[in-house]
Amino acid sequence: MEHLISLNDLTQKEIFDILTVAEKLKDENKKGITHHILDGKTLGMIFSKSSTRTRVSFEVGMYQLGGHALFLSSNDIQLGRGECIYDTANVLSRYLDGIMIRTFAHSDVIELAKYGQIPVINALTDYLHPCQVLADLLTIKEHKGTLKGLKLAYLGDGNNMANSLLYGCTKVGMNISVASPEKYTCPSEVIENAKNTAKETGVTVEITTDAKSAIKDADVVYTDTWISMGQEDQKAEKIKLFGGYQVNKELFSLAKDDAIFLHCLPAYRGYEVTEDVIDGKNSVIFDEAENRLHAQKAVMALLMGKEKTVEKYLK
Ligand code: CP
Ligand code: NVA
């Protein structure tokens, strides 16, 4: 693994290695054991969109591993005034040991990785959100004891979250059903890639407009905001189209009795999910948010850490 841009680029083993390292780092963090895996290393964090979890978890994660993170708002760096990615990538590679980027166009992340000489981590584009799904998988594994053979149902917008869940679930051997209105279904190439992976891992991918069929007997129920960052102009139309995909008590009751509820957050109660579900006993949203820290520490350790130090975590 050279970068983390899409979970579709990773092997099943690479994803399980990240989860293994994350579990060990989390356990040690709880015991108060400190680390020097990223001593003297620096991570630049480019943000062209807002963030609570991603910004704080990356910055804290770097600190906990002995390194330092720099918050680079695209409003403040020259990238926001039109400096090209090629120059930005080459310049930042002379100072930093890694770059994390949250932006709109997915192609910007690919270009940054192509022209830079250091690892690039995708911290959300309009297309994918791999860091979130690594934390989601960690959370599911903690609550269910395993990933293989489980069914995840995603209800709502066929967006960056749905796309990364399609990749993440099929890679690790989980069945996935995605229910969205026809107009907002996931891109065809993502569905095709996920279906190809599903053939290899022996799982199913269901893409449907039928929320009830998707959620039936699910072990994990997932939703995300209907209005992603930068897509605020779709609000009025989406509120009309998405009503039947709201994760409420009635729909949630079709999932397994012990199903867990996940949401990447930020959440909008009364829209994609009702309070009785997101604040109910099956919701594990705060464990999920916490796991952003542990999963990303694992990613940074594996991408930027001293090889020998990291190897001990894979045993
Ligand atoms: N889930 C997530 O990425 O949250 P932030 O937008 O707060 O970083
Ligand atoms: N789909 C949401 C995810 C936020 C973490 C967005 O892109 O705004």
mmCIF file of C-alpha atoms and ligand atoms in Angstrom, residues 49-51 53-54 102-103 123-129 132 154 157 159-162 222 224-232 263-266 268 292, ligand 2:
data_model
loop_
_atom_site.group_PDB
_atom_site.id
_atom_site.type_symbol
_atom_site.label_atom_id
_atom_site.label_comp_id
_atom_site.label_asym_id
_atom_site.label_seq_id
_atom_site.Cartn_x
_atom_site.Cartn_y
_atom_site.Cartn_z
ATOM 1 C CA LYS A 49 -14.579 21.235 2.856
ATOM 2 C CA SER A 50 -15.683 21.408 6.508
ATOM 3 C CA SER A 51 -14.850 18.659 8.994
ATOM 4 C CA ARG A 53 -14.207 14.092 12.952
ATOM 5 C CA THR A 54 -11.637 13.867 10.166
ATOM 6 C CA ARG A 102 -10.454 16.396 1.677
ATOM 7 C CA THR A 103 -11.748 17.917 -1.531
ATOM 8 C CA ALA A 123 -10.072 12.045 3.538
ATOM 9 C CA LEU A 124 -13.241 12.383 1.413
ATOM 10 C CA THR A 125 -14.015 13.400 -2.123
ATOM 11 C CA ASP A 126 -17.397 13.687 -3.832
ATOM 12 C CA TYR A 127 -16.761 10.093 -4.936
ATOM 13 C CA LEU A 128 -15.252 8.145 -2.021
ATOM 14 C CA HIS A 129 -14.628 8.199 1.749
ATOM 15 C CA GLN A 132 -14.689 6.369 7.168
ATOM 16 C CA TYR A 154 -27.325 1.166 3.119
ATOM 17 C CA ASP A 157 -28.064 8.707 -1.387
ATOM 18 C CA ASN A 159 -22.899 8.992 -2.729
ATOM 19 C CA ASN A 160 -19.280 8.815 -1.518
ATOM 20 C CA MET A 161 -20.323 6.757 1.531
ATOM 21 C CA ALA A 162 -22.380 4.252 -0.443
ATOM 22 C CA TYR A 222 -26.262 2.460 7.488
ATOM 23 C CA ASP A 224 -25.824 9.182 5.448
ATOM 24 C CA THR A 225 -27.035 12.712 4.918
ATOM 25 C CA TRP A 226 -29.184 13.218 1.817
ATOM 26 C CA ILE A 227 -27.387 16.505 1.140
ATOM 27 C CA SER A 228 -23.639 16.090 0.866
ATOM 28 C CA MET A 229 -21.202 18.981 1.109
ATOM 29 C CA GLY A 230 -21.235 21.024 -2.079
ATOM 30 C CA GLN A 231 -24.596 19.588 -3.220
ATOM 31 C CA GLU A 232 -26.865 21.933 -1.275
ATOM 32 C CA HIS A 263 -23.948 6.740 10.379
ATOM 33 C CA CYS A 264 -20.716 8.445 9.359
ATOM 34 C CA LEU A 265 -22.040 11.752 10.829
ATOM 35 C CA PRO A 266 -22.869 14.592 10.698
ATOM 36 C CA TYR A 268 -29.726 15.259 10.361
ATOM 37 C CA ARG A 292 -11.867 7.057 12.984
HETATM 38 N N1 NVA B 2 -21.750 12.315 2.169
HETATM 39 C C1 NVA B 2 -21.292 13.261 3.143
HETATM 40 C C2 NVA B 2 -20.298 12.623 4.064
HETATM 41 C C3 NVA B 2 -19.806 13.531 5.159
HETATM 42 C C4 NVA B 2 -18.795 12.864 6.033
HETATM 43 C C5 NVA B 2 -20.668 14.452 2.438
HETATM 44 O O1 NVA B 2 -19.951 14.256 1.448
HETATM 45 O O2 NVA B 2 -20.931 15.583 2.842
#
